[in-house]
PDB file of N, CA and C in Angstrom:
ATOM      1  N   MET A  24       3.765   7.608  29.219  1.00 58.00           N
ATOM      2  CA  MET A  24       3.889   6.183  29.458  1.00 58.00           C
ATOM      3  C   MET A  24       2.626   5.455  28.984  1.00 58.00           C
ATOM      4  N   GLU A  25       1.464   6.017  29.308  1.00 66.00           N
ATOM      5  CA  GLU A  25       0.203   5.384  28.932  1.00 66.00           C
ATOM      6  C   GLU A  25       0.050   5.332  27.408  1.00 66.00           C
ATOM      7  N   LYS A  26       0.504   6.397  26.732  1.00 69.00           N
ATOM      8  CA  LYS A  26       0.426   6.441  25.268  1.00 69.00           C
ATOM      9  C   LYS A  26       1.298   5.347  24.656  1.00 69.00           C
ATOM     10  N   LYS A  27       2.464   5.104  25.237  1.00 72.00           N
ATOM     11  CA  LYS A  27       3.368   4.067  24.736  1.00 72.00           C
ATOM     12  C   LYS A  27       2.724   2.691  24.864  1.00 72.00           C
ATOM     13  N   ILE A  28       2.025   2.447  25.938  1.00 73.00           N
ATOM     14  CA  ILE A  28       1.348   1.164  26.137  1.00 73.00           C
ATOM     15  C   ILE A  28       0.291   0.965  25.061  1.00 73.00           C
ATOM     16  N   TYR A  29      -0.485   2.022  24.768  1.00 74.00           N
ATOM     17  CA  TYR A  29      -1.498   1.929  23.716  1.00 74.00           C
ATOM     18  C   TYR A  29      -0.854   1.623  22.369  1.00 74.00           C
ATOM     19  N   LEU A  30       0.289   2.253  22.088  1.00 76.00           N
ATOM     20  CA  LEU A  30       0.983   2.006  20.826  1.00 76.00           C
ATOM     21  C   LEU A  30       1.508   0.579  20.762  1.00 76.00           C
ATOM     22  N   ASP A  31       2.033   0.068  21.861  1.00 82.00           N
ATOM     23  CA  ASP A  31       2.523  -1.308  21.896  1.00 82.00           C
ATOM     24  C   ASP A  31       1.389  -2.300  21.630  1.00 82.00           C
ATOM     25  N   VAL A  32       0.247  -2.069  22.250  1.00 80.00           N
ATOM     26  CA  VAL A  32      -0.913  -2.942  22.042  1.00 80.00           C
ATOM     27  C   VAL A  32      -1.382  -2.850  20.594  1.00 80.00           C
ATOM     28  N   ALA A  33      -1.430  -1.642  20.055  1.00 83.00           N
ATOM     29  CA  ALA A  33      -1.852  -1.456  18.666  1.00 83.00           C
ATOM     30  C   ALA A  33      -0.894  -2.151  17.710  1.00 83.00           C
ATOM     31  N   ASN A  34       0.399  -2.056  17.971  1.00 86.00           N
ATOM     32  CA  ASN A  34       1.385  -2.723  17.120  1.00 86.00           C
ATOM     33  C   ASN A  34       1.245  -4.243  17.191  1.00 86.00           C
ATOM     34  N   GLN A  35       0.985  -4.772  18.374  1.00 89.00           N
ATOM     35  CA  GLN A  35       0.792  -6.216  18.518  1.00 89.00           C
ATOM     36  C   GLN A  35      -0.453  -6.664  17.758  1.00 89.00           C
ATOM     37  N   ASP A  36      -1.526  -5.881  17.860  1.00 89.00           N
ATOM     38  CA  ASP A  36      -2.753  -6.202  17.136  1.00 89.00           C
ATOM     39  C   ASP A  36      -2.518  -6.156  15.630  1.00 89.00           C
ATOM     40  N   LYS A  37      -1.771  -5.158  15.184  1.00 91.00           N
ATOM     41  CA  LYS A  37      -1.473  -5.018  13.759  1.00 91.00           C
ATOM     42  C   LYS A  37      -0.660  -6.211  13.265  1.00 91.00           C
ATOM     43  N   LYS A  38       0.340  -6.621  14.031  1.00 92.00           N
ATOM     44  CA  LYS A  38       1.161  -7.781  13.652  1.00 92.00           C
ATOM     45  C   LYS A  38       0.310  -9.046  13.587  1.00 92.00           C
ATOM     46  N   ALA A  39      -0.587  -9.214  14.543  1.00 92.00           N
ATOM     47  CA  ALA A  39      -1.452 -10.396  14.558  1.00 92.00           C
ATOM     48  C   ALA A  39      -2.369 -10.408  13.338  1.00 92.00           C
ATOM     49  N   LEU A  40      -2.901  -9.253  12.970  1.00 93.00           N
ATOM     50  CA  LEU A  40      -3.765  -9.168  11.792  1.00 93.00           C
ATOM     51  C   LEU A  40      -2.995  -9.467  10.512  1.00 93.00           C
ATOM     52  N   ILE A  41      -1.782  -8.962  10.417  1.00 93.00           N
ATOM     53  CA  ILE A  41      -0.952  -9.219   9.237  1.00 93.00           C
ATOM     54  C   ILE A  41      -0.629 -10.706   9.131  1.00 93.00           C
ATOM     55  N   GLU A  42      -0.269 -11.323  10.246  1.00 94.00           N
ATOM     56  CA  GLU A  42       0.030 -12.757  10.239  1.00 94.00           C
ATOM     57  C   GLU A  42      -1.187 -13.566   9.807  1.00 94.00           C
ATOM     58  N   GLU A  43      -2.352 -13.210  10.307  1.00 95.00           N
ATOM     59  CA  GLU A  43      -3.580 -13.918   9.938  1.00 95.00           C
ATOM     60  C   GLU A  43      -3.897 -13.710   8.455  1.00 95.00           C
ATOM     61  N   ALA A  44      -3.700 -12.500   7.963  1.00 92.00           N
ATOM     62  CA  ALA A  44      -3.938 -12.226   6.541  1.00 92.00           C
ATOM     63  C   ALA A  44      -2.996 -13.037   5.659  1.00 92.00           C
ATOM     64  N   LEU A  45      -1.749 -13.173   6.067  1.00 91.00           N
ATOM     65  CA  LEU A  45      -0.792 -13.968   5.293  1.00 91.00           C
ATOM     66  C   LEU A  45      -1.180 -15.449   5.281  1.00 91.00           C
ATOM     67  N   LYS A  46      -1.678 -15.951   6.409  1.00 94.00           N
ATOM     68  CA  LYS A  46      -2.137 -17.342   6.458  1.00 94.00           C
ATOM     69  C   LYS A  46      -3.326 -17.545   5.525  1.00 94.00           C
ATOM     70  N   ILE A  47      -4.265 -16.609   5.555  1.00 92.00           N
ATOM     71  CA  ILE A  47      -5.451 -16.705   4.703  1.00 92.00           C
ATOM     72  C   ILE A  47      -5.050 -16.650   3.234  1.00 92.00           C
ATOM     73  N   ARG A  48      -4.125 -15.762   2.895  1.00 86.00           N
ATOM     74  CA  ARG A  48      -3.663 -15.655   1.508  1.00 86.00           C
ATOM     75  C   ARG A  48      -3.003 -16.948   1.055  1.00 86.00           C
ATOM     76  N   ALA A  49      -2.192 -17.543   1.913  1.00 89.00           N
ATOM     77  CA  ALA A  49      -1.525 -18.800   1.567  1.00 89.00           C
ATOM     78  C   ALA A  49      -2.546 -19.911   1.329  1.00 89.00           C
ATOM     79  N   GLU A  50      -3.550 -19.991   2.187  1.00 92.00           N
ATOM     80  CA  GLU A  50      -4.594 -21.000   2.014  1.00 92.00           C
ATOM     81  C   GLU A  50      -5.383 -20.752   0.733  1.00 92.00           C
ATOM     82  N   ALA A  51      -5.670 -19.489   0.450  1.00 89.00           N
ATOM     83  CA  ALA A  51      -6.408 -19.155  -0.771  1.00 89.00           C
ATOM     84  C   ALA A  51      -5.601 -19.507  -2.013  1.00 89.00           C
ATOM     85  N   CYS A  52      -4.307 -19.257  -1.987  1.00 86.00           N
ATOM     86  CA  CYS A  52      -3.443 -19.600  -3.124  1.00 86.00           C
ATOM     87  C   CYS A  52      -3.421 -21.107  -3.346  1.00 86.00           C
ATOM     88  N   GLU A  53      -3.385 -21.874  -2.264  1.00 90.00           N
ATOM     89  CA  GLU A  53      -3.392 -23.330  -2.392  1.00 90.00           C
ATOM     90  C   GLU A  53      -4.716 -23.816  -2.965  1.00 90.00           C
ATOM     91  N   THR A  54      -5.804 -23.211  -2.526  1.00 92.00           N
ATOM     92  CA  THR A  54      -7.129 -23.658  -2.936  1.00 92.00           C
ATOM     93  C   THR A  54      -7.492 -23.175  -4.336  1.00 92.00           C
ATOM     94  N   LEU A  55      -7.336 -21.887  -4.583  1.00 91.00           N
ATOM     95  CA  LEU A  55      -7.786 -21.291  -5.841  1.00 91.00           C
ATOM     96  C   LEU A  55      -6.697 -21.187  -6.894  1.00 91.00           C
ATOM     97  N   GLY A  56      -5.473 -21.113  -6.447  1.00 89.00           N
ATOM     98  CA  GLY A  56      -4.356 -20.898  -7.364  1.00 89.00           C
ATOM     99  C   GLY A  56      -3.920 -19.444  -7.321  1.00 89.00           C
ATOM    100  N   SER A  57      -2.620 -19.241  -7.452  1.00 85.00           N
ATOM    101  CA  SER A  57      -2.076 -17.891  -7.320  1.00 85.00           C
ATOM    102  C   SER A  57      -2.526 -16.967  -8.446  1.00 85.00           C
ATOM    103  N   ASP A  58      -2.812 -17.507  -9.634  1.00 88.00           N
ATOM    104  CA  ASP A  58      -3.271 -16.652 -10.729  1.00 88.00           C
ATOM    105  C   ASP A  58      -4.652 -16.072 -10.448  1.00 88.00           C
ATOM    106  N   ILE A  59      -5.524 -16.850  -9.809  1.00 89.00           N
ATOM    107  CA  ILE A  59      -6.856 -16.355  -9.433  1.00 89.00           C
ATOM    108  C   ILE A  59      -6.731 -15.287  -8.356  1.00 89.00           C
ATOM    109  N   ILE A  60      -5.884 -15.524  -7.367  1.00 86.00           N
ATOM    110  CA  ILE A  60      -5.686 -14.549  -6.293  1.00 86.00           C
ATOM    111  C   ILE A  60      -5.123 -13.254  -6.861  1.00 86.00           C
ATOM    112  N   ALA A  61      -4.168 -13.356  -7.783  1.00 87.00           N
ATOM    113  CA  ALA A  61      -3.592 -12.158  -8.403  1.00 87.00           C
ATOM    114  C   ALA A  61      -4.659 -11.389  -9.170  1.00 87.00           C
ATOM    115  N   SER A  62      -5.540 -12.098  -9.870  1.00 91.00           N
ATOM    116  CA  SER A  62      -6.623 -11.439 -10.611  1.00 91.00           C
ATOM    117  C   SER A  62      -7.593 -10.742  -9.664  1.00 91.00           C
ATOM    118  N   LEU A  63      -7.963 -11.418  -8.583  1.00 89.00           N
ATOM    119  CA  LEU A  63      -8.866 -10.807  -7.602  1.00 89.00           C
ATOM    120  C   LEU A  63      -8.235  -9.573  -6.968  1.00 89.00           C
ATOM    121  N   TYR A  64      -6.956  -9.654  -6.637  1.00 87.00           N
ATOM    122  CA  TYR A  64      -6.240  -8.517  -6.057  1.00 87.00           C
ATOM    123  C   TYR A  64      -6.265  -7.336  -7.024  1.00 87.00           C
ATOM    124  N   ASN A  65      -6.045  -7.623  -8.305  1.00 91.00           N
ATOM    125  CA  ASN A  65      -6.062  -6.573  -9.321  1.00 91.00           C
ATOM    126  C   ASN A  65      -7.443  -5.943  -9.418  1.00 91.00           C
ATOM    127  N   ILE A  66      -8.489  -6.748  -9.380  1.00 94.00           N
ATOM    128  CA  ILE A  66      -9.856  -6.230  -9.459  1.00 94.00           C
ATOM    129  C   ILE A  66     -10.171  -5.346  -8.259  1.00 94.00           C
ATOM    130  N   VAL A  67      -9.807  -5.800  -7.071  1.00 92.00           N
ATOM    131  CA  VAL A  67     -10.156  -5.080  -5.843  1.00 92.00           C
ATOM    132  C   VAL A  67      -9.333  -3.812  -5.664  1.00 92.00           C
ATOM    133  N   THR A  68      -8.023  -3.896  -5.903  1.00 92.00           N
ATOM    134  CA  THR A  68      -7.149  -2.758  -5.606  1.00 92.00           C
ATOM    135  C   THR A  68      -6.767  -1.937  -6.829  1.00 92.00           C
ATOM    136  N   GLY A  69      -6.899  -2.539  -8.012  1.00 93.00           N
ATOM    137  CA  GLY A  69      -6.450  -1.858  -9.221  1.00 93.00           C
ATOM    138  C   GLY A  69      -4.945  -1.948  -9.412  1.00 93.00           C
ATOM    139  N   LYS A  70      -4.277  -2.713  -8.566  1.00 89.00           N
ATOM    140  CA  LYS A  70      -2.825  -2.876  -8.639  1.00 89.00           C
ATOM    141  C   LYS A  70      -2.498  -4.287  -9.111  1.00 89.00           C
ATOM    142  N   LYS A  71      -1.406  -4.391  -9.831  1.00 88.00           N
ATOM    143  CA  LYS A  71      -0.953  -5.713 -10.263  1.00 88.00           C
ATOM    144  C   LYS A  71      -0.010  -6.272  -9.208  1.00 88.00           C
ATOM    145  N   VAL A  72      -0.042  -7.588  -9.063  1.00 82.00           N
ATOM    146  CA  VAL A  72       0.838  -8.261  -8.114  1.00 82.00           C
ATOM    147  C   VAL A  72       1.612  -9.333  -8.877  1.00 82.00           C
ATOM    148  N   ASP A  73       2.850  -9.511  -8.513  1.00 78.00           N
ATOM    149  CA  ASP A  73       3.692 -10.522  -9.132  1.00 78.00           C
ATOM    150  C   ASP A  73       3.268 -11.896  -8.610  1.00 78.00           C
ATOM    151  N   ILE A  74       2.789 -12.750  -9.499  1.00 72.00           N
ATOM    152  CA  ILE A  74       2.292 -14.064  -9.101  1.00 72.00           C
ATOM    153  C   ILE A  74       3.374 -14.872  -8.406  1.00 72.00           C
ATOM    154  N   GLU A  75       4.607 -14.736  -8.839  1.00 73.00           N
ATOM    155  CA  GLU A  75       5.700 -15.506  -8.238  1.00 73.00           C
ATOM    156  C   GLU A  75       5.901 -15.155  -6.768  1.00 73.00           C
ATOM    157  N   LYS A  76       5.562 -13.933  -6.379  1.00 68.00           N
ATOM    158  CA  LYS A  76       5.687 -13.538  -4.973  1.00 68.00           C
ATOM    159  C   LYS A  76       4.624 -14.211  -4.112  1.00 68.00           C
ATOM    160  N   LEU A  77       3.496 -14.582  -4.721  1.00 62.00           N
ATOM    161  CA  LEU A  77       2.425 -15.230  -3.972  1.00 62.00           C
ATOM    162  C   LEU A  77       2.747 -16.687  -3.672  1.00 62.00           C
ATOM    163  N   GLU A  78       3.544 -17.312  -4.505  1.00 60.00           N
ATOM    164  CA  GLU A  78       3.797 -18.749  -4.360  1.00 60.00           C
ATOM    165  C   GLU A  78       4.848 -19.053  -3.345  1.00 60.00           C
TER     166      GLU A  78
END
């Protein structure tokens, strides 16, 4: 039972972090432009991202 509570709290924290990251990404796209964000993502992760998905 105690382990389940820890998992529930961890999942809630994870969801909150994801929501905050999505808000930050949206603000960054508005400020810098989605092409800049896509370029930065590529530099940091080495992965390409579809710009249309960011908008």
